[in-house]
mmCIF file of N, CA and C in Angstrom:
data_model
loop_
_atom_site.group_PDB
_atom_site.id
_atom_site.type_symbol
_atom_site.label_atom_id
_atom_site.label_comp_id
_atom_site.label_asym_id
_atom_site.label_seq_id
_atom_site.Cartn_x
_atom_site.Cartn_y
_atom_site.Cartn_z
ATOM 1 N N UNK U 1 -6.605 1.487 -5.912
ATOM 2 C CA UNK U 1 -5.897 0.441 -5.220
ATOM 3 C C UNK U 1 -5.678 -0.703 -6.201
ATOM 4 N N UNK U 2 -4.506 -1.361 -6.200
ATOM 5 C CA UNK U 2 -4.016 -2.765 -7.177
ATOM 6 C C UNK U 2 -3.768 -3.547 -6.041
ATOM 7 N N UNK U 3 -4.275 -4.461 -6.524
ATOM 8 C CA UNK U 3 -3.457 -6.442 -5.870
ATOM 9 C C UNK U 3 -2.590 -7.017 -6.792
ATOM 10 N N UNK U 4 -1.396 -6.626 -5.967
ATOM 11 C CA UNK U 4 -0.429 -7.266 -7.262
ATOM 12 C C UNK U 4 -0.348 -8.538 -6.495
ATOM 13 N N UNK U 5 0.719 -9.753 -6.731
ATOM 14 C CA UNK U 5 1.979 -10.515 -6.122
ATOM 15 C C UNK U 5 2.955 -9.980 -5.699
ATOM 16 N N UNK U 6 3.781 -10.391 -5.751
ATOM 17 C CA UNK U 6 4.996 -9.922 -5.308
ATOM 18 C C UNK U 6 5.664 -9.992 -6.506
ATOM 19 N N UNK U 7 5.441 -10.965 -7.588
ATOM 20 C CA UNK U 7 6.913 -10.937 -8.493
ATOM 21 C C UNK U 7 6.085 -9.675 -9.422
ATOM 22 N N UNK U 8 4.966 -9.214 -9.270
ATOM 23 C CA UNK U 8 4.479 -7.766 -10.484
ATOM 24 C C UNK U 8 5.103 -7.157 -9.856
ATOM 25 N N UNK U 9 5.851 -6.624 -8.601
ATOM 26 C CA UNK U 9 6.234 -5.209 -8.458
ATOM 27 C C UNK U 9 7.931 -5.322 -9.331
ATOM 28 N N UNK U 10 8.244 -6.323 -9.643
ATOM 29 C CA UNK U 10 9.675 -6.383 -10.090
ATOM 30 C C UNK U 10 9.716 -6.532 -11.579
ATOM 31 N N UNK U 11 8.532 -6.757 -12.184
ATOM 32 C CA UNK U 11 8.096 -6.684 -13.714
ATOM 33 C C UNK U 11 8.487 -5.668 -14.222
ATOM 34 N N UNK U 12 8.704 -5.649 -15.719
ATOM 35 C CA UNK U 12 9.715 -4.486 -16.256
ATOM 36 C C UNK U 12 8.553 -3.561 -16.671
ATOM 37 N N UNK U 13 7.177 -3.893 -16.830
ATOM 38 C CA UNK U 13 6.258 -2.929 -17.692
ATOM 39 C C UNK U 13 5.175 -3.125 -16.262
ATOM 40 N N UNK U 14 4.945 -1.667 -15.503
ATOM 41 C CA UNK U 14 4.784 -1.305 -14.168
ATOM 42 C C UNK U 14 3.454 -0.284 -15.060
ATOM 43 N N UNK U 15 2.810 0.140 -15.615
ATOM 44 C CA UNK U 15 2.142 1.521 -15.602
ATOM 45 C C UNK U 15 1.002 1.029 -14.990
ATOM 46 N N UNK U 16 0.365 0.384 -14.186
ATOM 47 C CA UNK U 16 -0.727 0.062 -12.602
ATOM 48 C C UNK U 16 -0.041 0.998 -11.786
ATOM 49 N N UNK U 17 1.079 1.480 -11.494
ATOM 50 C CA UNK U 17 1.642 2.510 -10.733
ATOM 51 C C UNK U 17 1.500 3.615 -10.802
ATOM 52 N N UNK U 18 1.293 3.938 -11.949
ATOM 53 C CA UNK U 18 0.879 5.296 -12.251
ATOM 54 C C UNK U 18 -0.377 5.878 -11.483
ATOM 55 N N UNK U 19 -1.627 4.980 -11.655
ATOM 56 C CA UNK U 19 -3.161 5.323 -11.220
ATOM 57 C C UNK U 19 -3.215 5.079 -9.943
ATOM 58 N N UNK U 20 -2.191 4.184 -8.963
ATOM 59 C CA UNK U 20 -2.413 3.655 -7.588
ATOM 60 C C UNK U 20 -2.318 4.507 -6.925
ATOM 61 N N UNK U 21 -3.421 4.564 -5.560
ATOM 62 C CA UNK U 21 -2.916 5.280 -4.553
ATOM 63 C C UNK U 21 -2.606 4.090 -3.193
ATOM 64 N N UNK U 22 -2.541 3.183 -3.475
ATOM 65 C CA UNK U 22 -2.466 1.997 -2.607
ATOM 66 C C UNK U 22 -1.860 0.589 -3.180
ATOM 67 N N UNK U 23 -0.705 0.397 -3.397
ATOM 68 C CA UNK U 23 -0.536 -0.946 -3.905
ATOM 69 C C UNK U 23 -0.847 -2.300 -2.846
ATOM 70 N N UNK U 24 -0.861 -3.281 -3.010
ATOM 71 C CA UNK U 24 -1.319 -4.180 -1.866
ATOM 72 C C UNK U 24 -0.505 -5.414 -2.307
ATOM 73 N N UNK U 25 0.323 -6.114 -1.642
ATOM 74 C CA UNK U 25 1.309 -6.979 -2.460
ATOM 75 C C UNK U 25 0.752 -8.496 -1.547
ATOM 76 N N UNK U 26 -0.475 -9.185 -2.342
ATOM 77 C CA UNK U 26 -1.127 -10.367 -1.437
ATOM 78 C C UNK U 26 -0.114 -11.248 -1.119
ATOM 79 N N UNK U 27 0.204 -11.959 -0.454
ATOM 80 C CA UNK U 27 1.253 -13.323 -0.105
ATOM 81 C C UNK U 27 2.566 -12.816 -0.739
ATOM 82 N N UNK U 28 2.980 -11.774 0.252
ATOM 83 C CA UNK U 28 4.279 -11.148 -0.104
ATOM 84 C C UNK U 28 5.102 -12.465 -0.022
ATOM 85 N N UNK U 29 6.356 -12.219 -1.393
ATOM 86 C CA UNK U 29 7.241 -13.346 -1.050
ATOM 87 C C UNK U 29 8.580 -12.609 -1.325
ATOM 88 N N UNK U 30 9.140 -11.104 -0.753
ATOM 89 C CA UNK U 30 10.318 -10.691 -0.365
ATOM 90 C C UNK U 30 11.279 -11.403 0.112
ATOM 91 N N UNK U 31 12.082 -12.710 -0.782
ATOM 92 C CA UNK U 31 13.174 -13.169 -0.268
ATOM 93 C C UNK U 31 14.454 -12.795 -0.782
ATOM 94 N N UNK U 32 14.153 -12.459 -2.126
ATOM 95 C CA UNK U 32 15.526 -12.190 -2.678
ATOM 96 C C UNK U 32 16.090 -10.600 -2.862
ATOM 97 N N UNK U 33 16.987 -10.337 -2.879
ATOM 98 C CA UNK U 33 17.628 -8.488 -3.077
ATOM 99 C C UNK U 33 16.534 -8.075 -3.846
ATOM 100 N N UNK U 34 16.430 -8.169 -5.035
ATOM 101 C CA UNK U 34 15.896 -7.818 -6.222
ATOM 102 C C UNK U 34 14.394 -7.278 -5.835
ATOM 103 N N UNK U 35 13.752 -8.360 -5.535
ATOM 104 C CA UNK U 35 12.290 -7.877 -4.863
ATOM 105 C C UNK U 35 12.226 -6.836 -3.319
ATOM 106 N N UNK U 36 13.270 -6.945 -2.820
ATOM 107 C CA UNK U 36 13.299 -5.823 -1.985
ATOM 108 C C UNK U 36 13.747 -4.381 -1.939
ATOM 109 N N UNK U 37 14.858 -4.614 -3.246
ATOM 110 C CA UNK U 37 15.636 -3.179 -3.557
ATOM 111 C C UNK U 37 14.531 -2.728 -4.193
ATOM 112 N N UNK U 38 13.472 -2.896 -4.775
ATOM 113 C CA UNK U 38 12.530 -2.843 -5.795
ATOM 114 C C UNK U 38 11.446 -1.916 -5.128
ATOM 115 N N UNK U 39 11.257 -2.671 -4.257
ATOM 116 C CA UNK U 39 9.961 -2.370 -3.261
ATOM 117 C C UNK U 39 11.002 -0.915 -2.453
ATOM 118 N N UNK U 40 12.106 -1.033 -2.017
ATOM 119 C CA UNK U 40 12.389 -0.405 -1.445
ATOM 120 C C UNK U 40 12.581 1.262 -2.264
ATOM 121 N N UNK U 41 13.129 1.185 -3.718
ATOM 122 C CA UNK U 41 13.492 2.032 -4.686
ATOM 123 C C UNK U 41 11.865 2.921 -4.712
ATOM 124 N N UNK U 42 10.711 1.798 -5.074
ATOM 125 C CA UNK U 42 9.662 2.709 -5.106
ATOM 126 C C UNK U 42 9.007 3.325 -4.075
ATOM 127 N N UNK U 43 9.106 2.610 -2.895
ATOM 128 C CA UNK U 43 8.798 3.537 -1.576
ATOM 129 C C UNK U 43 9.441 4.823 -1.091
ATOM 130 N N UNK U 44 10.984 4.405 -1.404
ATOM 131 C CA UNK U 44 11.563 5.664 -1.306
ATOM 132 C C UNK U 44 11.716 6.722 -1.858
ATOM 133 N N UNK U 45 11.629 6.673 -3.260
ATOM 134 C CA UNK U 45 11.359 7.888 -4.112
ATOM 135 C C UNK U 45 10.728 8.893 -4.571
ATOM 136 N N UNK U 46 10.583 10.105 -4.653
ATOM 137 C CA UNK U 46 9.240 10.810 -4.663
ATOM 138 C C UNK U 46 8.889 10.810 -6.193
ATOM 139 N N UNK U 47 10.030 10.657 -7.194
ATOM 140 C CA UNK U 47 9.408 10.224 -8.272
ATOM 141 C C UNK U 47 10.073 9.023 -8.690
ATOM 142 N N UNK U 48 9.189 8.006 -9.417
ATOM 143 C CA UNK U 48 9.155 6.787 -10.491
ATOM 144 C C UNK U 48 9.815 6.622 -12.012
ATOM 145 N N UNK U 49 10.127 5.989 -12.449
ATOM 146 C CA UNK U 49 9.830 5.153 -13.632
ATOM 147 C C UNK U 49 9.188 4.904 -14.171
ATOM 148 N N UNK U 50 8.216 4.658 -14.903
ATOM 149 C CA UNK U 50 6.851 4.272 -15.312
ATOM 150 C C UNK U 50 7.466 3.650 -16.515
ATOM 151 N N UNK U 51 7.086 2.866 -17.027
ATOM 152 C CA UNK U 51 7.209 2.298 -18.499
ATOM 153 C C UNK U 51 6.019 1.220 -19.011
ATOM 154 N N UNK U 52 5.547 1.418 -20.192
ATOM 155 C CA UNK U 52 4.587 1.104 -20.333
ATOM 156 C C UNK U 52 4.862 0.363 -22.353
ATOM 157 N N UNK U 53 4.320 -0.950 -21.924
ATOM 158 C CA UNK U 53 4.552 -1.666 -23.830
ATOM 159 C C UNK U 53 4.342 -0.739 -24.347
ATOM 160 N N UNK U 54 5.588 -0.827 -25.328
ATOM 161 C CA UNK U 54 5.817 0.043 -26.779
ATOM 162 C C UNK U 54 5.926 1.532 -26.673
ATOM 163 N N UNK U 55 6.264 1.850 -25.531
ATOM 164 C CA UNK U 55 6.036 2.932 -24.804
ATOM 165 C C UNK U 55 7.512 3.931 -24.280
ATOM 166 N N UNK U 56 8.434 4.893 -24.512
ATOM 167 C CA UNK U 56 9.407 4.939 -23.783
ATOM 168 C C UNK U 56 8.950 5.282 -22.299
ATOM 169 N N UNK U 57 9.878 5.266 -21.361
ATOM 170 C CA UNK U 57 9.619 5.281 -20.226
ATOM 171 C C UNK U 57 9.569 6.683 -19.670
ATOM 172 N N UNK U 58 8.829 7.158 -18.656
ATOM 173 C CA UNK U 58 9.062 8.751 -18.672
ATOM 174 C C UNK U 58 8.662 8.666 -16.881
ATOM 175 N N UNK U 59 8.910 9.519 -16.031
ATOM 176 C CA UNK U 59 8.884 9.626 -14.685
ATOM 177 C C UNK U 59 8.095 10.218 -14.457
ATOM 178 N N UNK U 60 7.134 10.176 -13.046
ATOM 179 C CA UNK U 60 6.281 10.699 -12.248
ATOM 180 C C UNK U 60 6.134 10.667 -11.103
ATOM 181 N N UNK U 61 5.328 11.276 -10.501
ATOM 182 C CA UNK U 61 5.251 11.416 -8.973
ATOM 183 C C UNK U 61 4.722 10.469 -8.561
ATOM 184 N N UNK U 62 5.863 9.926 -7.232
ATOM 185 C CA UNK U 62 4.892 8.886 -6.931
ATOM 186 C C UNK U 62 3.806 9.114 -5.857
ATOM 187 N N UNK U 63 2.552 8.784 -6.004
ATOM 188 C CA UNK U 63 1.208 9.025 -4.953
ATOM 189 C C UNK U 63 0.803 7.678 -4.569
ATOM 190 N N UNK U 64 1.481 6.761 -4.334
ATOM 191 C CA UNK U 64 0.975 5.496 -3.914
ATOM 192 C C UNK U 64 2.012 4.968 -2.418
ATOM 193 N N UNK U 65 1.461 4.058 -1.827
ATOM 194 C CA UNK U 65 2.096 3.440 -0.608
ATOM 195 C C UNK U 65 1.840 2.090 -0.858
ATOM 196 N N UNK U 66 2.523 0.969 0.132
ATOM 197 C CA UNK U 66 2.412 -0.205 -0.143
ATOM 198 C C UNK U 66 1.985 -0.710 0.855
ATOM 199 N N UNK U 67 0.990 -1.952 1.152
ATOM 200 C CA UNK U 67 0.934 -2.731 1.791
ATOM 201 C C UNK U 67 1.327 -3.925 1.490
ATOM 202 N N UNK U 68 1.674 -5.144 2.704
ATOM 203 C CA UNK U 68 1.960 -6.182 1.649
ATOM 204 C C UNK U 68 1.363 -7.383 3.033
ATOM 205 N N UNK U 69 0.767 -8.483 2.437
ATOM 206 C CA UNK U 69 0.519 -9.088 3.726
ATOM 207 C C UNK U 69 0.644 -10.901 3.562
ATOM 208 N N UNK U 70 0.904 -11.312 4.144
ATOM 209 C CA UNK U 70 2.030 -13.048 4.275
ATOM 210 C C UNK U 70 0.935 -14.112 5.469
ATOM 211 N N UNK U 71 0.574 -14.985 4.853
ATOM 212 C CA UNK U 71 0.806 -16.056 6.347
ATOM 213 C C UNK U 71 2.645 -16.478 6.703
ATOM 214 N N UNK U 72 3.494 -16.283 5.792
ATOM 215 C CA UNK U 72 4.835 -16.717 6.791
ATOM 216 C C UNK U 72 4.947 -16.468 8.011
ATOM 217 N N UNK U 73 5.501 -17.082 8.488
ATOM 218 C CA UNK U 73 6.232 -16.356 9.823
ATOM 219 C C UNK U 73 7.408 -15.112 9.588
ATOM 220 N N UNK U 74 7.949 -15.410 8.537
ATOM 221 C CA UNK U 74 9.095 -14.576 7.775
ATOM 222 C C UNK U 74 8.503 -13.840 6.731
ATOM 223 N N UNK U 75 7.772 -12.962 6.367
ATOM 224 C CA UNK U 75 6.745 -12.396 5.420
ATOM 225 C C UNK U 75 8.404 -11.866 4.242
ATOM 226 N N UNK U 76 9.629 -11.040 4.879
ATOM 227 C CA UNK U 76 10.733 -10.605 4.038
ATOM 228 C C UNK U 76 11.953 -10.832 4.455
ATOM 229 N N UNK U 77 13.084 -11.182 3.517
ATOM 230 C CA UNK U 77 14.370 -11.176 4.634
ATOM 231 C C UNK U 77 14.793 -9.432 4.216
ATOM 232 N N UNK U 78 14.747 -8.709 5.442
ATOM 233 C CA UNK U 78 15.424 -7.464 5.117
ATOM 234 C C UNK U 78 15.972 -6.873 6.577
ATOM 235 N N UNK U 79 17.194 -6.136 6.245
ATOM 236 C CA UNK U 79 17.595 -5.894 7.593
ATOM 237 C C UNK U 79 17.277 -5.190 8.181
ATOM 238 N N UNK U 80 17.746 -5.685 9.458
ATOM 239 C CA UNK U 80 16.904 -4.963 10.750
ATOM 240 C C UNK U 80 17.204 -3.498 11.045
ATOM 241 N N UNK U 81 18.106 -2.940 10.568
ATOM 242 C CA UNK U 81 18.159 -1.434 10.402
ATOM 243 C C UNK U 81 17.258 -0.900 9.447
ATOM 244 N N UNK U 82 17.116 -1.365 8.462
ATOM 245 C CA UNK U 82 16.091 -0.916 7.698
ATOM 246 C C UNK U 82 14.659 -0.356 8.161
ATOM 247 N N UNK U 83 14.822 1.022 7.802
ATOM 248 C CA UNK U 83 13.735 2.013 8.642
ATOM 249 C C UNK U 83 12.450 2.210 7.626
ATOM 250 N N UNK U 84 12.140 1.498 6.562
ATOM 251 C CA UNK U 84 10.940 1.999 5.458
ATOM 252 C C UNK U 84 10.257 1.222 5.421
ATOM 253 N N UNK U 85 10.722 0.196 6.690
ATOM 254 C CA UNK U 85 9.770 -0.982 6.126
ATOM 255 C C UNK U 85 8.801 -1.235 7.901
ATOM 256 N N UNK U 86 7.304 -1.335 8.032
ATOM 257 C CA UNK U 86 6.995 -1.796 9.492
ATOM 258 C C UNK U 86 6.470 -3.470 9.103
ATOM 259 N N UNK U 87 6.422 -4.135 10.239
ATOM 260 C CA UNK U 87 5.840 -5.350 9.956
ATOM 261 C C UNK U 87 4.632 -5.486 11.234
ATOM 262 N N UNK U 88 3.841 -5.867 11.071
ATOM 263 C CA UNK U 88 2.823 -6.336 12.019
ATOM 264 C C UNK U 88 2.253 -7.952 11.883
ATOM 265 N N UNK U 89 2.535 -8.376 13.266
ATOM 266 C CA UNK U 89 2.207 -10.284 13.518
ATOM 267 C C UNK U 89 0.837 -10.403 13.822
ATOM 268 N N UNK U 90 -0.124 -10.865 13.290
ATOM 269 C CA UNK U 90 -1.438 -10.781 14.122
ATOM 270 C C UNK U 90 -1.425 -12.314 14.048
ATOM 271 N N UNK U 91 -1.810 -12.962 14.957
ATOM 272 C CA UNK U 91 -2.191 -13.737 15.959
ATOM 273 C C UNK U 91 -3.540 -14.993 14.902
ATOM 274 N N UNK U 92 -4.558 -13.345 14.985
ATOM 275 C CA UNK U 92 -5.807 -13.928 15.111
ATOM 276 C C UNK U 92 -6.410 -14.698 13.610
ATOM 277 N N UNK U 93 -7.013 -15.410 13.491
ATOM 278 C CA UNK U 93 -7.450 -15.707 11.853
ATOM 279 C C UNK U 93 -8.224 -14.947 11.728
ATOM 280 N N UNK U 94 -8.683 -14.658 10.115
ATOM 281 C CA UNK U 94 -9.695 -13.301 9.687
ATOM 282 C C UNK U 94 -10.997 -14.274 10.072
ATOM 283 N N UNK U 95 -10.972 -15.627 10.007
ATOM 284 C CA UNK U 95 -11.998 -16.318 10.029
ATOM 285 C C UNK U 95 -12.942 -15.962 11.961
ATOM 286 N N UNK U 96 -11.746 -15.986 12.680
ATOM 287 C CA UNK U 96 -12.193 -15.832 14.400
ATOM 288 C C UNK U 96 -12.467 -14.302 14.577
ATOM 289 N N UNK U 97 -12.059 -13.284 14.043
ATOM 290 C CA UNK U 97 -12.050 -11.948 14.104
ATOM 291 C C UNK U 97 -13.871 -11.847 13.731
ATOM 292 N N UNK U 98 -13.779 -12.022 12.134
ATOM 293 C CA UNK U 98 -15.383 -12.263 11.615
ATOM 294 C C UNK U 98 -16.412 -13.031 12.746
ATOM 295 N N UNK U 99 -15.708 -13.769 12.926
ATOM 296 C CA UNK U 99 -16.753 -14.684 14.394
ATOM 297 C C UNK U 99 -16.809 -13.933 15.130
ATOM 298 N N UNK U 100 -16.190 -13.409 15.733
ATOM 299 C CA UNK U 100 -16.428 -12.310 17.062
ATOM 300 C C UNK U 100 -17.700 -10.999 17.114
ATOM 301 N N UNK U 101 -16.679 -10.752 15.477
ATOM 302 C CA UNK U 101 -17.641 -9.562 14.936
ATOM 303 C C UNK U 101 -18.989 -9.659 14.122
ATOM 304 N N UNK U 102 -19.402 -11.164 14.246
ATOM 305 C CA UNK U 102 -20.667 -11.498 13.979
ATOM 306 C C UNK U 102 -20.887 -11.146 12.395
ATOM 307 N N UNK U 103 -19.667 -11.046 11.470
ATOM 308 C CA UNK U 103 -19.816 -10.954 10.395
ATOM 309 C C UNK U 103 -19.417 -11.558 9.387
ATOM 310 N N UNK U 104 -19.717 -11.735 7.858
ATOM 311 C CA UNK U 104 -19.174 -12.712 7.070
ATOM 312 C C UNK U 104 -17.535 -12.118 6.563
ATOM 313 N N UNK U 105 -16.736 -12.621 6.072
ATOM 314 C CA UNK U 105 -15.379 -12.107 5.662
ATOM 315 C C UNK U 105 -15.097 -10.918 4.323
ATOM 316 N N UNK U 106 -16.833 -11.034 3.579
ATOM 317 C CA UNK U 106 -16.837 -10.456 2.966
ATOM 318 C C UNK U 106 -17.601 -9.328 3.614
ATOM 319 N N UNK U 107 -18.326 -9.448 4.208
ATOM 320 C CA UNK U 107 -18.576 -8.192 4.917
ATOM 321 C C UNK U 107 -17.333 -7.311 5.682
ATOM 322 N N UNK U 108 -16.356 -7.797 6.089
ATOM 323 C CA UNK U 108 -15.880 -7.294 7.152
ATOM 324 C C UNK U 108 -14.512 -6.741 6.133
ATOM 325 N N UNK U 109 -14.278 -7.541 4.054
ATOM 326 C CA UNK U 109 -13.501 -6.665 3.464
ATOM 327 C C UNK U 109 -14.156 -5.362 3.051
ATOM 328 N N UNK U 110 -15.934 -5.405 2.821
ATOM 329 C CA UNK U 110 -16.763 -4.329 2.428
ATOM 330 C C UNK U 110 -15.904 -3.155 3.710
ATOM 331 N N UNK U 111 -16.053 -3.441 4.211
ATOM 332 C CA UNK U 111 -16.171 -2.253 5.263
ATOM 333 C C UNK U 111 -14.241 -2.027 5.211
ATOM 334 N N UNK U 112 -13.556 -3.062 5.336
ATOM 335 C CA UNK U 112 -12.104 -2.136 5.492
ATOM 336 C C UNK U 112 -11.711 -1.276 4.243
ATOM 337 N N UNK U 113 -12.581 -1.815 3.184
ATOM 338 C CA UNK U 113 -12.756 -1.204 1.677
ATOM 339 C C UNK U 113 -13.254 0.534 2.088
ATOM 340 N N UNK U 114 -14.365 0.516 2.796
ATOM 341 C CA UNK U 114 -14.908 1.827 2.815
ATOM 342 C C UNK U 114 -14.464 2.316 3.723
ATOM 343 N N UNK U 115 -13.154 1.999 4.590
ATOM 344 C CA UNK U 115 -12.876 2.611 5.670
ATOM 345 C C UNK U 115 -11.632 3.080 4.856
ATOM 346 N N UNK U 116 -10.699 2.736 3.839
ATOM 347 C CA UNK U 116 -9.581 3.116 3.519
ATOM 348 C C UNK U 116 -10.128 4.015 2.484
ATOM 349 N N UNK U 117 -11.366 3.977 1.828
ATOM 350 C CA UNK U 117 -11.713 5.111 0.792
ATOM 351 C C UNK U 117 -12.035 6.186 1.632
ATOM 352 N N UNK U 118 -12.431 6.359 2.647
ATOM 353 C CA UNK U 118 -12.431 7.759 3.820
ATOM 354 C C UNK U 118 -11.228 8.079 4.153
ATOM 355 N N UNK U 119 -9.732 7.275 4.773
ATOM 356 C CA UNK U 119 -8.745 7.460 5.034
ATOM 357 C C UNK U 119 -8.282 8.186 4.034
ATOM 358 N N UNK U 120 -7.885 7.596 2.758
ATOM 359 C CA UNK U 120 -7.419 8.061 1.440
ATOM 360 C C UNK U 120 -7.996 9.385 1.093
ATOM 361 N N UNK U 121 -9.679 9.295 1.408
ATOM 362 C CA UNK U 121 -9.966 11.013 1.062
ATOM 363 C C UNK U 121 -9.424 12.319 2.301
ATOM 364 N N UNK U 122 -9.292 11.886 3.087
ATOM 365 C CA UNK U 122 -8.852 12.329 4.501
ATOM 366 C C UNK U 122 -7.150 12.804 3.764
ATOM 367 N N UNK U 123 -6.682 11.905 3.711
ATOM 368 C CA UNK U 123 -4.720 11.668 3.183
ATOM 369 C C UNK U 123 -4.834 13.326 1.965
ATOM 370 N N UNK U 124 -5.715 12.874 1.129
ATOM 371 C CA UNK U 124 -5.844 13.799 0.061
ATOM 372 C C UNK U 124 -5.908 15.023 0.118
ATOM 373 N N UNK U 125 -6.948 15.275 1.547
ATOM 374 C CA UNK U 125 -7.367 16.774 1.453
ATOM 375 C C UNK U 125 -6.903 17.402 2.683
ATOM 376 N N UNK U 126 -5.737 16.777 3.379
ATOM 377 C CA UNK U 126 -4.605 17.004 4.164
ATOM 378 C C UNK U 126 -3.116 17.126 3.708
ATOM 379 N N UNK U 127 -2.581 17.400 2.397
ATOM 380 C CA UNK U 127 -1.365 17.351 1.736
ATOM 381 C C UNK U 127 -1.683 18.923 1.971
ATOM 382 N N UNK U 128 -2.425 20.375 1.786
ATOM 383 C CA UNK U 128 -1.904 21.550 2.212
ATOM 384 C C UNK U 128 -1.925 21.870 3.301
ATOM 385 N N UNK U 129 -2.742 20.909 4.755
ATOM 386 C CA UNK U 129 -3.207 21.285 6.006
ATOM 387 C C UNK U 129 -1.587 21.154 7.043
ATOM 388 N N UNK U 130 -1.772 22.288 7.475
ATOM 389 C CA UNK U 130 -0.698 21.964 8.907
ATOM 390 C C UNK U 130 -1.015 21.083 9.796
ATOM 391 N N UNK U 131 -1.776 20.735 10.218
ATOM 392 C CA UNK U 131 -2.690 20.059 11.595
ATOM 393 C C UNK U 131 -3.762 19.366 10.945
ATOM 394 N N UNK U 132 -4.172 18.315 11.884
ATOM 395 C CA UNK U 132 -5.320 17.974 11.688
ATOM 396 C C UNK U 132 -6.223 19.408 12.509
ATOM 397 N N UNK U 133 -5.610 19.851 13.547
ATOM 398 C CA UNK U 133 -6.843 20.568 14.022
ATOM 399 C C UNK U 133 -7.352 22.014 13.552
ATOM 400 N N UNK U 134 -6.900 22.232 11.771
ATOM 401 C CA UNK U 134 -7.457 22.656 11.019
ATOM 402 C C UNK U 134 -8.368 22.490 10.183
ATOM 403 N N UNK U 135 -8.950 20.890 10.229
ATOM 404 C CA UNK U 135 -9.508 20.269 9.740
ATOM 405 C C UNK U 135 -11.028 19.848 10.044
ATOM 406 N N UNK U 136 -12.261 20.441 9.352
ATOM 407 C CA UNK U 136 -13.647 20.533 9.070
ATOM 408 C C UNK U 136 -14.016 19.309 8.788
ATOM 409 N N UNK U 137 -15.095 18.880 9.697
ATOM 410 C CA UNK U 137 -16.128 17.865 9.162
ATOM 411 C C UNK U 137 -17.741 17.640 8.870
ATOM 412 N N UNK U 138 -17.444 17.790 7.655
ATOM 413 C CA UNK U 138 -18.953 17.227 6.694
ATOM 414 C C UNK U 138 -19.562 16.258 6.079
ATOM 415 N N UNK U 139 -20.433 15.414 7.062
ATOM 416 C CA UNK U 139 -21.147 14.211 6.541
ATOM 417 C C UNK U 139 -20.029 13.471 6.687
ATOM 418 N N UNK U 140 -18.989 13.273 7.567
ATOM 419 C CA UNK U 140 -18.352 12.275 7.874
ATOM 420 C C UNK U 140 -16.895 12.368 6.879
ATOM 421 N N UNK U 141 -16.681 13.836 6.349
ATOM 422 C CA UNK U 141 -15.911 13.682 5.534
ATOM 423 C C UNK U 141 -14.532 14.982 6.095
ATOM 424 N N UNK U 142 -13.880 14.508 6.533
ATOM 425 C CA UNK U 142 -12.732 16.180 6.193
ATOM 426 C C UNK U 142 -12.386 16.657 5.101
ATOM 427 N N UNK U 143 -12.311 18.460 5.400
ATOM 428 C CA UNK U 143 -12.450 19.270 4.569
ATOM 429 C C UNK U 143 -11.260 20.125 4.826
#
């Protein structure tokens, strides 16, 4: 997983893409074409660009997804037909959520940390499965 910004996903020397299986774009600031055709080019493609200093550029598969997350009210301007993109409004502060849940904020990233490293191994060892309800569990892990 990487924490970029928003203006690294539009940077000309990208090879953090290569190793990601999760990009995370903190205080998305998607206002202009450029940062959205961008975001949009690498979501949509099954293979990349990669280019790396001093490096020619050579293509690969892409194995990563994006998250991206905003206090705006307007997190991107992109249109409303646009089908690659979901947005979710939450309400609540991470600060009142943690209060509820009787935990500190760093506790409560520990755990969405170890909940997306199970998801991700789950994602992984479901790319040959038809169904989930082909799917074995050991020690909390699918197989």
């Amino acid at each position: 997983m990487h924490i970029v910004g928003s203006d690294e996903i539009t940077k000309q020397f990208n090879a953090f893409l290569q190793q990601s299986s999760l990009v995370v774009i903190d205080e998305s600031n998607l206002y202009d074409s450029k940062s959205v055709d961008t975001l949009k080019m690498l979501s949509g493609n099954r293979k990349i660009k990669i280019e790396k200093k001093g490096i020619d550029t050579f293509d690969v598969e892409r194995h990563f997804n994006f998250m991206t997350f905003s206090n705006r009210e307007v997190p991107a301007y992109i249109n409303t037909q646009e089908r690659r993109f979901t947005f979710f409004k939450t309400d609540i502060p991470l600060t009142a959520t943690c209060s509820i849940l009787n935990m500190s904020i760093e506790e409560f990233i520990d755990n969405v940390k170890s909940e997306l490293e199970l998801f991700f191994a789950i994602l992984l060892n479901t790319k040959t499965e038809q169904s989930w309800e082909n799917m074995n569990i050991k020690n909390g892990i699918f197989y």
